[in-house]
Short mmCIF file of C-alpha atoms and ligand atoms in Angstrom, two decimals:
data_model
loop_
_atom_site.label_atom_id
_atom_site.label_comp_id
_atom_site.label_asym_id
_atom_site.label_seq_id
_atom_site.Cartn_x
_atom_site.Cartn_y
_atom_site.Cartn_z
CA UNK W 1 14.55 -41.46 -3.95
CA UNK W 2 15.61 -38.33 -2.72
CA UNK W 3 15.11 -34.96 -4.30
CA UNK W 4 18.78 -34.66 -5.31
CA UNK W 5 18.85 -37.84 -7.09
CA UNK W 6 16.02 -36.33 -8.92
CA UNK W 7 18.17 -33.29 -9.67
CA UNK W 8 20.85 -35.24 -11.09
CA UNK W 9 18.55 -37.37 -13.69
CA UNK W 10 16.90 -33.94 -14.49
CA UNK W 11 20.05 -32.47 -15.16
CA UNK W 12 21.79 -35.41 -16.95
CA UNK W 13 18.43 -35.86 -19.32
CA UNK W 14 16.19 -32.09 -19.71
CA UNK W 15 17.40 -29.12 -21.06
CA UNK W 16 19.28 -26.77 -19.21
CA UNK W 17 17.24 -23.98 -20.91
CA UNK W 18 14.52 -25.45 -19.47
CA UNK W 19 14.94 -23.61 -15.57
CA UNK W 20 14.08 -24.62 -12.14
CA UNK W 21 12.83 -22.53 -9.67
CA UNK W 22 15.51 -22.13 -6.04
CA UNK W 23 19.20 -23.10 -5.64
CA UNK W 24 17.82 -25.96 -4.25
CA UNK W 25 14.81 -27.28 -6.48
CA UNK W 26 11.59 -28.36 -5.18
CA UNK W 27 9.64 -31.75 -5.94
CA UNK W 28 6.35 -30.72 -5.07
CA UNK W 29 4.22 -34.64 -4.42
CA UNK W 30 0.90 -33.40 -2.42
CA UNK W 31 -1.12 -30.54 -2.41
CA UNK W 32 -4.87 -29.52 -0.61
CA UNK W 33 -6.43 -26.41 -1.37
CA UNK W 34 -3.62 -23.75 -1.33
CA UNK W 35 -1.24 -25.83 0.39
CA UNK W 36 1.71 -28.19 -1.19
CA UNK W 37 4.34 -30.41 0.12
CA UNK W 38 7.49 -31.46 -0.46
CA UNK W 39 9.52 -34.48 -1.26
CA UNK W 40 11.21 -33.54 2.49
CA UNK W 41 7.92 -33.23 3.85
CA UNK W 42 7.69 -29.42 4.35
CA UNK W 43 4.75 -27.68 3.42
CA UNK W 44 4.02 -24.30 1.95
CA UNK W 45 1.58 -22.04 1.18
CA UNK W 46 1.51 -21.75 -2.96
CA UNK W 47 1.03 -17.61 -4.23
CA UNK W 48 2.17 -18.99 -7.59
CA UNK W 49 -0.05 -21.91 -8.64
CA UNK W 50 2.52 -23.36 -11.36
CA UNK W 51 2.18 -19.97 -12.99
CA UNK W 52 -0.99 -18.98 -12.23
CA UNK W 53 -2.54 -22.08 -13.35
CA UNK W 54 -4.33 -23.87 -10.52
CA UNK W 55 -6.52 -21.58 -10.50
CA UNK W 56 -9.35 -22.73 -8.30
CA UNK W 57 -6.07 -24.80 -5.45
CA UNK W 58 -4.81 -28.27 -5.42
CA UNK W 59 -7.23 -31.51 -5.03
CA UNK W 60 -10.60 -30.00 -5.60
CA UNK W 61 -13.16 -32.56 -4.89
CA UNK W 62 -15.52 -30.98 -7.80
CA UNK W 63 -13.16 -30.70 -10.20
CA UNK W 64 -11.69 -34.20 -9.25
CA UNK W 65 -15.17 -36.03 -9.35
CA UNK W 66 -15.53 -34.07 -12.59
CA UNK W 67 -12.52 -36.11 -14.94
CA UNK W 68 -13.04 -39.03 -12.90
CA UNK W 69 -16.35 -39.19 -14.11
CA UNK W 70 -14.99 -39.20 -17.69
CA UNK W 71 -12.26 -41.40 -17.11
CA UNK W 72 -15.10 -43.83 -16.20
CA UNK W 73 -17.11 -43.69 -19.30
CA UNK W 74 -13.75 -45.20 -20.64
CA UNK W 75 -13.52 -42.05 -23.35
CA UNK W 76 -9.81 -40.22 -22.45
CA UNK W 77 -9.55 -39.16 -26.28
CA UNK W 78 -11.66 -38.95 -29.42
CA UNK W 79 -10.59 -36.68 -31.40
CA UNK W 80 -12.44 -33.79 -32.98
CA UNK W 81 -13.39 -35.85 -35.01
CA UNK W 82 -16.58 -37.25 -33.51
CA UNK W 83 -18.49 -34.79 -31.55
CA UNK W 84 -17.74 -34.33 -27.63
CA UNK W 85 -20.39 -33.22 -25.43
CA UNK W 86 -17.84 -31.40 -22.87
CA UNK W 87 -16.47 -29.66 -25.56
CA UNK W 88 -19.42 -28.15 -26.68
CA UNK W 89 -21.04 -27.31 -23.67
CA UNK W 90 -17.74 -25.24 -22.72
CA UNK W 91 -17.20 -23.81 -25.65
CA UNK W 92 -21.02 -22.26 -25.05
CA UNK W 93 -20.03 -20.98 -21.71
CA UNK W 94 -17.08 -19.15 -22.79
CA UNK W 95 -18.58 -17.85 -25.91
CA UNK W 96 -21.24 -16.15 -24.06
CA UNK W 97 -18.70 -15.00 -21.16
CA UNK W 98 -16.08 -13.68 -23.51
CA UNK W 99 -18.39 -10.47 -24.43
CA UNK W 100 -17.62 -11.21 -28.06
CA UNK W 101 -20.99 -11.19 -29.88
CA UNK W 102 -21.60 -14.28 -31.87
CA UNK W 103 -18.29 -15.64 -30.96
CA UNK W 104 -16.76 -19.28 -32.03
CA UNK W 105 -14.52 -21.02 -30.07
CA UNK W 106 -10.92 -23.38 -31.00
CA UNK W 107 -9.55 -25.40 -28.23
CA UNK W 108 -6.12 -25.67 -28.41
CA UNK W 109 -3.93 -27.45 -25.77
CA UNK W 110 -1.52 -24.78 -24.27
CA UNK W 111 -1.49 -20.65 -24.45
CA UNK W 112 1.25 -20.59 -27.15
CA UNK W 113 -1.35 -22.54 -29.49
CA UNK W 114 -3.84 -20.24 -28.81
CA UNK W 115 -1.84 -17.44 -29.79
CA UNK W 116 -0.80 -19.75 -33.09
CA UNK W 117 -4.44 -19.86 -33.67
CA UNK W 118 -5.27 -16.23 -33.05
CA UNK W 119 -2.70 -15.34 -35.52
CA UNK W 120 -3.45 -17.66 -38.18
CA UNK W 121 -6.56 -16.87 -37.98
CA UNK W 122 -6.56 -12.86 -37.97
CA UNK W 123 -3.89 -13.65 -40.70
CA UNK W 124 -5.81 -15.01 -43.23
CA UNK W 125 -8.76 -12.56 -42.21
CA UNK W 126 -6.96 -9.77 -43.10
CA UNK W 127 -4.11 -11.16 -45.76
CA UNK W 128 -1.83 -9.58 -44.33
CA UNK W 129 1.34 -11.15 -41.78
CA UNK W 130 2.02 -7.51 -40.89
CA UNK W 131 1.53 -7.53 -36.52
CA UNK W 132 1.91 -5.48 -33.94
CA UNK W 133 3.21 -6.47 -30.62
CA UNK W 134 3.98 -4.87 -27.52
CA UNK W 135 7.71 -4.26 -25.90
CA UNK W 136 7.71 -6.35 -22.90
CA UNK W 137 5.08 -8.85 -23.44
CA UNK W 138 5.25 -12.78 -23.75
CA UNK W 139 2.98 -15.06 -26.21
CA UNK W 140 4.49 -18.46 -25.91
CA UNK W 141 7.06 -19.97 -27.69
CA UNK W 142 6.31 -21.42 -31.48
CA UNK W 143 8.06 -19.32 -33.45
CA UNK W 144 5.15 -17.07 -34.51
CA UNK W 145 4.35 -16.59 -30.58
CA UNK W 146 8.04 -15.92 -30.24
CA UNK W 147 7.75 -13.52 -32.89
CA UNK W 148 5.80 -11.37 -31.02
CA UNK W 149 7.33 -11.67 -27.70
CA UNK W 150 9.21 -8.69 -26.77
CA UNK W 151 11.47 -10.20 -23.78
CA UNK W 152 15.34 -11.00 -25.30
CA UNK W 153 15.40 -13.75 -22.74
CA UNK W 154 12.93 -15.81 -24.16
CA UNK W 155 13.30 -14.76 -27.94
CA UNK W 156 15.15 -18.30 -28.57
CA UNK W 157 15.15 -17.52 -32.14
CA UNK W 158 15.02 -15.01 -34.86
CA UNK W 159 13.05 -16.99 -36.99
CA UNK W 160 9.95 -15.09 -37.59
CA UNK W 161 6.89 -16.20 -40.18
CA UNK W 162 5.31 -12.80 -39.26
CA UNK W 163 6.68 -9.25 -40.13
CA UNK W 164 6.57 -7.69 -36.16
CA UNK W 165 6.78 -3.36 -35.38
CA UNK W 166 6.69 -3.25 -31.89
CA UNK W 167 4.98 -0.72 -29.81
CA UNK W 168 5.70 0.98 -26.22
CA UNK W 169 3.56 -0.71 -23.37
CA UNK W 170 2.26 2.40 -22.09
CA UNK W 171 4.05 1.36 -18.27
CA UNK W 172 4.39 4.34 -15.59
CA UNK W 173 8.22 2.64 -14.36
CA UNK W 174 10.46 2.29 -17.75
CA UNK W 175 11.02 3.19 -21.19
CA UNK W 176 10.60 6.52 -22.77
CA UNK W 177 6.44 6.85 -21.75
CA UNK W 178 7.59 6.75 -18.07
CA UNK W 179 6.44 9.15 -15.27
CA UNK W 180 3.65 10.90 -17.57
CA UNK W 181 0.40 11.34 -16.06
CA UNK W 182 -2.05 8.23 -17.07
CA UNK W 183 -4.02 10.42 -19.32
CA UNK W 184 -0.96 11.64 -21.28
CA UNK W 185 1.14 7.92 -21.49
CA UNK W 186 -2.63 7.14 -23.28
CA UNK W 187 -2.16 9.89 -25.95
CA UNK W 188 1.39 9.13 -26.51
CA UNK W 189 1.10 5.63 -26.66
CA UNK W 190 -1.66 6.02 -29.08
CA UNK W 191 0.32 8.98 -31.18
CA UNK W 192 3.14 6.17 -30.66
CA UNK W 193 0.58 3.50 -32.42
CA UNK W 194 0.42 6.12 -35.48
CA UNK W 195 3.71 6.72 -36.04
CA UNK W 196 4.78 3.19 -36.08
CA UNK W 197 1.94 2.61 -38.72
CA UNK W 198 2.48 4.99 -40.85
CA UNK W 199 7.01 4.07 -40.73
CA UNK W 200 6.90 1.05 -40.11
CA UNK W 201 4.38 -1.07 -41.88
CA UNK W 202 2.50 -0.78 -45.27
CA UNK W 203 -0.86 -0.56 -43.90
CA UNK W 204 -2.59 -3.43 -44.16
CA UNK W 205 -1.96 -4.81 -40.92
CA UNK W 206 -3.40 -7.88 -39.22
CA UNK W 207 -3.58 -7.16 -35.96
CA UNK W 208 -2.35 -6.23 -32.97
CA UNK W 209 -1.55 -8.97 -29.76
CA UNK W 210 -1.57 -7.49 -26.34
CA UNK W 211 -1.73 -8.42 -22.89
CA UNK W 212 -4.24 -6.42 -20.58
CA UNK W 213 -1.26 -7.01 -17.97
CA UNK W 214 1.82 -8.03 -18.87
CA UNK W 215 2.38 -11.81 -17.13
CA UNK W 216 6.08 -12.99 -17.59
CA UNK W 217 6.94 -9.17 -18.27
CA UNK W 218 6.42 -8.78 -14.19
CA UNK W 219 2.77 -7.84 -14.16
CA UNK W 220 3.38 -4.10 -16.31
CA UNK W 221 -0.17 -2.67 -16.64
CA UNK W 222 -0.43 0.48 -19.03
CA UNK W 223 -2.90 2.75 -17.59
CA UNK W 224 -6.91 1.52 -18.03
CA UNK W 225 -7.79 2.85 -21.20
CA UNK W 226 -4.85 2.45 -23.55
CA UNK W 227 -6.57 -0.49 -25.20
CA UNK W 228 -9.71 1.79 -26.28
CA UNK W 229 -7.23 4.52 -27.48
CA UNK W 230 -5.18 1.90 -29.78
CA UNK W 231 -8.60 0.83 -31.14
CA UNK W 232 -9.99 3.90 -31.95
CA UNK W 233 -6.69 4.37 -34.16
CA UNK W 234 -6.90 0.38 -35.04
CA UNK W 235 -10.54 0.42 -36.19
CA UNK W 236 -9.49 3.48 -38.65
CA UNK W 237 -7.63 0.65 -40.89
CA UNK W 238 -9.76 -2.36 -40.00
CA UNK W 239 -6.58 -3.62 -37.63
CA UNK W 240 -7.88 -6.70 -35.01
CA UNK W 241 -8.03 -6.33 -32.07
CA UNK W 242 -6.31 -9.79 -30.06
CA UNK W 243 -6.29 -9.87 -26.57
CA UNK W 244 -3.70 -12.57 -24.57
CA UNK W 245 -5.87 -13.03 -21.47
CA UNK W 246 -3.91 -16.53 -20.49
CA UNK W 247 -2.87 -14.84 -17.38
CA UNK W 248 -5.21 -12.28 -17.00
CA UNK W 249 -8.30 -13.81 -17.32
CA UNK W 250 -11.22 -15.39 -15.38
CA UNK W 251 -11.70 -13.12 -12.81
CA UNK W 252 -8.10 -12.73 -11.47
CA UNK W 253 -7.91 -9.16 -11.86
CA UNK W 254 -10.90 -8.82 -9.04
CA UNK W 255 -12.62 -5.55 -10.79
CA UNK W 256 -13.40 -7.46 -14.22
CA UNK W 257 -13.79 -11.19 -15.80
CA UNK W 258 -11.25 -10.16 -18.29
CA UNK W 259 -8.08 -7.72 -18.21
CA UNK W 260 -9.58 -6.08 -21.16
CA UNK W 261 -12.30 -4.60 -19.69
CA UNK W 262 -10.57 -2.40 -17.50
CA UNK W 263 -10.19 -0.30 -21.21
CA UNK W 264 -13.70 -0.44 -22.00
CA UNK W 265 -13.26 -2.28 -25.23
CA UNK W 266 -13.98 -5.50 -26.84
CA UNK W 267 -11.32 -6.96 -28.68
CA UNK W 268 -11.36 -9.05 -31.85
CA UNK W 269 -9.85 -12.37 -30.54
CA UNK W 270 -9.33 -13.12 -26.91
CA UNK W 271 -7.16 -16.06 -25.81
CA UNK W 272 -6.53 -17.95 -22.62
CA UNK W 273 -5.02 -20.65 -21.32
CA UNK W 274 -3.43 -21.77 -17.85
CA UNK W 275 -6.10 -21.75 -15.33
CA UNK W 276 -9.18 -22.83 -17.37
CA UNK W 277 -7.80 -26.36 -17.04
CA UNK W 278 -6.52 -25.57 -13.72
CA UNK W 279 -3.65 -28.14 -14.04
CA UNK W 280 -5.22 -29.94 -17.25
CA UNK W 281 -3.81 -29.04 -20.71
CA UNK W 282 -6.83 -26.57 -21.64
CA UNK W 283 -6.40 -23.39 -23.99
CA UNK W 284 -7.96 -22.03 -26.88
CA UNK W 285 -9.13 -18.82 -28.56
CA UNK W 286 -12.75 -17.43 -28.65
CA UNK W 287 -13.67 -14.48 -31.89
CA UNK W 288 -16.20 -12.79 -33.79
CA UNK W 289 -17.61 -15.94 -36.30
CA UNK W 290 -16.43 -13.97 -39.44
CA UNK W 291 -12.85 -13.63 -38.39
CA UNK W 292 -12.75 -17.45 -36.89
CA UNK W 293 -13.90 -18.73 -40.20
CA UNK W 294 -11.29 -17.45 -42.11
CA UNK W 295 -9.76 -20.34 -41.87
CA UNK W 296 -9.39 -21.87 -46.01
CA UNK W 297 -8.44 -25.13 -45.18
CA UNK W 298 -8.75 -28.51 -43.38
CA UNK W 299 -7.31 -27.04 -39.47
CA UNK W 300 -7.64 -29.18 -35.85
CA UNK W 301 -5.82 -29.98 -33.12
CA UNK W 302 -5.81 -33.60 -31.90
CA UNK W 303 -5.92 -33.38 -28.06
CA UNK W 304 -7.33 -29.78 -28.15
CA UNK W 305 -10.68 -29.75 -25.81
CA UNK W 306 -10.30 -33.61 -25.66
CA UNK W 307 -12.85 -34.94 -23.07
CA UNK W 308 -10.88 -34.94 -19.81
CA UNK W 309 -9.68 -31.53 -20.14
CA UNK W 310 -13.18 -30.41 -21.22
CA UNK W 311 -14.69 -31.81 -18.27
CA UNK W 312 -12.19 -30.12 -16.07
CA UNK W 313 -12.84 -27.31 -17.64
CA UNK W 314 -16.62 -26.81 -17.28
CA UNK W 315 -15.85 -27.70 -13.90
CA UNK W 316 -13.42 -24.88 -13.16
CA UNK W 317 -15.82 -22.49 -14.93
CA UNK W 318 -18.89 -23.87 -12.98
CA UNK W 319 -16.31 -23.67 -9.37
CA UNK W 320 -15.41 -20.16 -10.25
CA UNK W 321 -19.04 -18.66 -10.32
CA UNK W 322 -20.70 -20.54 -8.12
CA UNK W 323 -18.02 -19.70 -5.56
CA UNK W 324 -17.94 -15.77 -7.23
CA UNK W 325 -13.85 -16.52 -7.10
CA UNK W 326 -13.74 -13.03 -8.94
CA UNK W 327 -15.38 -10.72 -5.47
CA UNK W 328 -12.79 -12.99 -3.86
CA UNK W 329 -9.82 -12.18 -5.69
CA UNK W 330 -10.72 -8.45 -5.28
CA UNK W 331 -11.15 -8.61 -1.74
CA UNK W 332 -8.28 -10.84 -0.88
CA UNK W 333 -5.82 -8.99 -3.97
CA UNK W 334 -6.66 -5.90 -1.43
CA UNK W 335 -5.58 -7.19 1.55
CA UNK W 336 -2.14 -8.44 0.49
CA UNK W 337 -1.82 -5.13 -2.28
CA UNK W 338 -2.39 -2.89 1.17
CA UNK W 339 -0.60 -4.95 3.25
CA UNK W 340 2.63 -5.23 0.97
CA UNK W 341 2.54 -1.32 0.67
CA UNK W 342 2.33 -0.57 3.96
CA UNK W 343 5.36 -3.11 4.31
CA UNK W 344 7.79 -1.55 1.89
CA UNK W 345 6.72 1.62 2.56
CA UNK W 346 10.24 3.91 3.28
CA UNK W 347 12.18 1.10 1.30
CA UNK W 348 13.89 2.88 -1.20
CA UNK W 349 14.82 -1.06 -2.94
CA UNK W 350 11.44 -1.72 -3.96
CA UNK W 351 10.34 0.80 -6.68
CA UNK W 352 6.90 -0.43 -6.57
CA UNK W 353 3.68 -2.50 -5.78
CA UNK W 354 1.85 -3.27 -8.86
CA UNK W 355 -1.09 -5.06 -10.39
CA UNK W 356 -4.72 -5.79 -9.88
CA UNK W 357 -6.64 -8.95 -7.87
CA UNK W 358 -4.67 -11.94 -7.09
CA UNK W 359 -1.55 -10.71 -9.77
CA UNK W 360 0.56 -8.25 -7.87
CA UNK W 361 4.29 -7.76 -8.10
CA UNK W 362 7.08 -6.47 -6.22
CA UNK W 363 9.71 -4.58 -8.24
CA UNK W 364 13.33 -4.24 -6.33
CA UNK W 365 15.84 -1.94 -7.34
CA UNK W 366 18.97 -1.11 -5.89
CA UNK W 367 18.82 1.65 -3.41
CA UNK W 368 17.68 5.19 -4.40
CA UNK W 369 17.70 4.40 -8.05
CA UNK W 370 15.58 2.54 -11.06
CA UNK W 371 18.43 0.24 -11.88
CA UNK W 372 17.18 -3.47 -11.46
CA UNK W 373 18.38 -5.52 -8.82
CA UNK W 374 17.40 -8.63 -9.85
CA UNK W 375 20.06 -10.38 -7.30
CA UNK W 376 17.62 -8.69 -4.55
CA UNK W 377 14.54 -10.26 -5.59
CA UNK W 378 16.10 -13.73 -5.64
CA UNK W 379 17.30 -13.40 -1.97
CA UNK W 380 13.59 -12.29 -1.58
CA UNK W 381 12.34 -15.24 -3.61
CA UNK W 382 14.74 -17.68 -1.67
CA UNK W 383 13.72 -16.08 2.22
CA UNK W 384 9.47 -16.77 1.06
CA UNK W 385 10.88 -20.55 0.46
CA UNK W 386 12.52 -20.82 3.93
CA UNK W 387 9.68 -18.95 5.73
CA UNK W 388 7.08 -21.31 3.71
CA UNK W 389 5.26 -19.53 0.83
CA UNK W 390 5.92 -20.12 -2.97
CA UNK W 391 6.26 -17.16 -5.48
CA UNK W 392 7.09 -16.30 -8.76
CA UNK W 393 9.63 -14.05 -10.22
CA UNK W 394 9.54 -12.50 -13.64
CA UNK W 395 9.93 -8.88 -15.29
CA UNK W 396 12.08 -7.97 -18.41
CA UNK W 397 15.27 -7.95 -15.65
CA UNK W 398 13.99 -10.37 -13.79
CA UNK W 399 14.03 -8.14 -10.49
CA UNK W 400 10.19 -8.54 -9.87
CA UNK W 401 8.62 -11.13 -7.15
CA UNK W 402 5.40 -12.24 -8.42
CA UNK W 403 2.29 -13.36 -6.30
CA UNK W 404 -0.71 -15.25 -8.56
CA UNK W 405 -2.23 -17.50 -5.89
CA UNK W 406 -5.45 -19.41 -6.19
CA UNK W 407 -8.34 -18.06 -6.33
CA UNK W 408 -9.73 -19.50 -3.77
CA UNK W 409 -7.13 -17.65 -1.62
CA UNK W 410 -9.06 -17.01 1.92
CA UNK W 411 -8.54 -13.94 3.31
CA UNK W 412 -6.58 -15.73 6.92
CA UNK W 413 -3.94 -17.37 4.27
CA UNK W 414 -3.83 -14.01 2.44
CA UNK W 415 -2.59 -12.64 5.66
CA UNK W 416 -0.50 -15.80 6.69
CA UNK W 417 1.24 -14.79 3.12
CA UNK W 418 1.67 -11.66 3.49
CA UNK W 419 3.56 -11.86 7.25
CA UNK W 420 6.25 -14.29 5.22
CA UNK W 421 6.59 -12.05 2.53
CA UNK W 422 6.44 -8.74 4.62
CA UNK W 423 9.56 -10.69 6.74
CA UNK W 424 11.59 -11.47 3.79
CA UNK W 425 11.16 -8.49 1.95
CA UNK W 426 12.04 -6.57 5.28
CA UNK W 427 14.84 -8.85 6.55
CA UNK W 428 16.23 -9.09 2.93
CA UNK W 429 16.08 -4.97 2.50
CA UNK W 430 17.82 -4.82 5.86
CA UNK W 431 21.12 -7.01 4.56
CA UNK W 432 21.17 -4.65 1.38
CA UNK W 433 21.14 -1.40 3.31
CA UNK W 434 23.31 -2.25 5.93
C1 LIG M 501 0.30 -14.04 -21.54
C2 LIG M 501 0.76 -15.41 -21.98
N1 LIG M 501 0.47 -15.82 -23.22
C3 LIG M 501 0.85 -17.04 -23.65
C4 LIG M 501 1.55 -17.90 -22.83
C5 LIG M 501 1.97 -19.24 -23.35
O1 LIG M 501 1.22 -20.24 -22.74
P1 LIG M 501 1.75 -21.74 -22.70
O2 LIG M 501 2.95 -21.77 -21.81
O3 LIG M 501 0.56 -22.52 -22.16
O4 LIG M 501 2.06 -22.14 -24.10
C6 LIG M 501 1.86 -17.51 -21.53
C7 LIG M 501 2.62 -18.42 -20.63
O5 LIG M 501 3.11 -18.04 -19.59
C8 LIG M 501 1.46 -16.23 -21.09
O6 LIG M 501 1.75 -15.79 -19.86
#
């Protein structure tokens, strides 16, 4: 079977809404560590991780020995239904982590339920489906996770159980907060927080659902901070607090365990998702005990923290800080965040180098200006293929090349990375300029 028979059965039997990464799609059938290959046998060095969800690399013997153990006790599924020892013992470990004093923990089975659940929940707690979101971001896609997504190209609907006033992200690049001073975009973005409460709602709002960085929105941080300045205001009407740490969590930002502390806050509700499992269907949400039980009725999720993705998940969690992934994602996030400046330094296509850890992004625009030149970073995206090394792409235009590698990212294939995408982004610059 070749890989472009498999493109024609995809195409003749998925959705095309449904999009594949490169003009030529990739059947990834082998991976070790950081490394995948090909259905033509060619191998490449993965800075994306299936969206920055194998978290800890491909074929991890503990994590491995981990589900296969479970898979041998002959128990796949139970159901929530009957107590599961995996279950409980992670749902300890990342109540105590989440800094969330006498928190509770729902599994769910993907990021967009955890958001579901976050809502519902804060929802009931407050009576209220009044929310505030944040322009850029991206919480799934139900239609209440949709709701609050503030990215037209993956608002599939207008269908909306929750009444949504959106507020500005607080980023240094776009929109009208752009180019103040950190402390200022704070104070306007929270004076911005007022004003949309006091014209644009009735109050007696649920909550608010933010991202500490923005993922699909091409890794937008507002300055460290905002969050504590949005509470302050928040905490004035009893508004919760949810944070969306499904990309941002576990250590990936380097400096903290969870985006949110880099504002020196504690939200509410914190969800996550994608690399807890790292590869196994593993979300949930973790909150104070008085806003989880708000629940009134009969609510579970059938698979949600099932025993195989439990057991990969305490094993992931046991990986990461044993092996202190989070010192390595700082010190290997520096070495490709230095390295990529110093490479597009005097490029006047690439408006900047952004994020924090292992989640940094490229932003391209066309020469001289801000406008987006999203045709720039898919030459870029396309020359990383061909020299070996997967990325990402993402940002509300699409113009922004995305790096979330494992990890367990050493610091010899941070540099072996960084040479392919120092190239491309070099060789690719060159063909625009001249
Ligand atoms: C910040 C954030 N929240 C929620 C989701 C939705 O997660 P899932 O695709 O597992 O439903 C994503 C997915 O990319 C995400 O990046």
């Amino acid at each position: 079977m070749t890989s472009d028979d498999l493109l024609a059965r995809h195409r003749a039997v998925l959705p095309s809404w449904m999009p594949l990464y490169y003009a030529e799609p990739i059947e990834l059938v082998s991976g070790s560590g950081r490394r995948v290959t090909d259905a033509q046998g060619r191998s490449y060095l993965d800075f994306f991780g299936g969206v920055l969800t194998n978290m800890i690399g491909y074929d991890i013997p503990e994590i491995r020995e981990a589900v296969e153990r479970q898979l041998r006790t002959g128990i796949v599924h139970s159901s929530t239904l009957y107590l599961i020892r995996q279950q409980v013992e992670l749902a300890e470990k990342v109540a105590r982590l989440s800094g969330i004093p006498d928190a509770r923990v729902f599994f769910t089975n993907s990021g967009t339920e955890a958001n579901e659940a976050a809502l519902l929940v804060a929802t009931n707690y407050r009576r209220s489906h009044q929310i505030l979101a944040v322009r850029n971001s991206y919480h799934g896609r139900s239609y209440a996770a949709m709701g609050v997504t503030g990215n037209r190209s993956w608002s599939a609907s207008a269908l909306n159980p929750l009444q949504v006033a959106w507020l500005h992200s607080g980023e240094r690049l776009r929109g009208l907060l752009a180019r103040l001073d950190e402390a200022d975009r704070i104070d306007a973005a929270a004076e911005d927080l007022r004003e949309v409460l006091a014209t644009q709602t009735a109050g007696d709002v649920a909550c608010l659902i933010a991202e500490p960085i923005q993922g699909v929105g091409g890794f937008v941080a507002p300055p460290d901070g905002l969050f504590a300045a949005w509470k302050k205001v928040l905490d004035e009407h009893g508004i919760l607090l949810i944070s969306d740490e499904v990309q941002t969590g576990w250590g990936r930002t380097g400096e903290h365990f969870w985006g949110y502390q880099a504002h020196g806050v504690t939200p509410d509700l914190l969800t996550f998702a994608k690399g807890i499992g790292n590869g196994f269907a593993l979300a949930g949400v973790v909150g104070r005990a008085d806003v989880l039980e708000s629940v009134p009725a009969i609510s579970f999720s059938t698979f949600g923290g099932n025993p195989v993705s439990t057991a990969a998940g305490n094993a992931v969690l046991d990986y990461l800080r044993d092996h202190d992934l989070q010192a390595n994602a700082a010190r290997t996030g520096a070495i490709l965040a230095d390295g990529l400046r110093a490479a597009v330094a005097g490029l006047d296509c690439v408006a900047e180098v952004r994020g924090k850890g292992l989640m940094l992004g490229v932003e391209f625009v066309r020469p001289g200006t801000l406008d987006p030149d999203p045709a720039l970073a898919t030459r870029v995206f396309e020359a990383c293929r061909a020299g070996g090394l997967l990325a990402g792409k993402g940002g509300l235009h699409g113009n922004v090349l995305r790096m979330g590698p494992p990890l367990t990212l050493t610091e010899d294939e941070a540099r072996e990375g960084l040479a392919i995408l120092a190239d491309a982004i070099r060789s690719c610059a060159a063909e625009v300029s001249g």
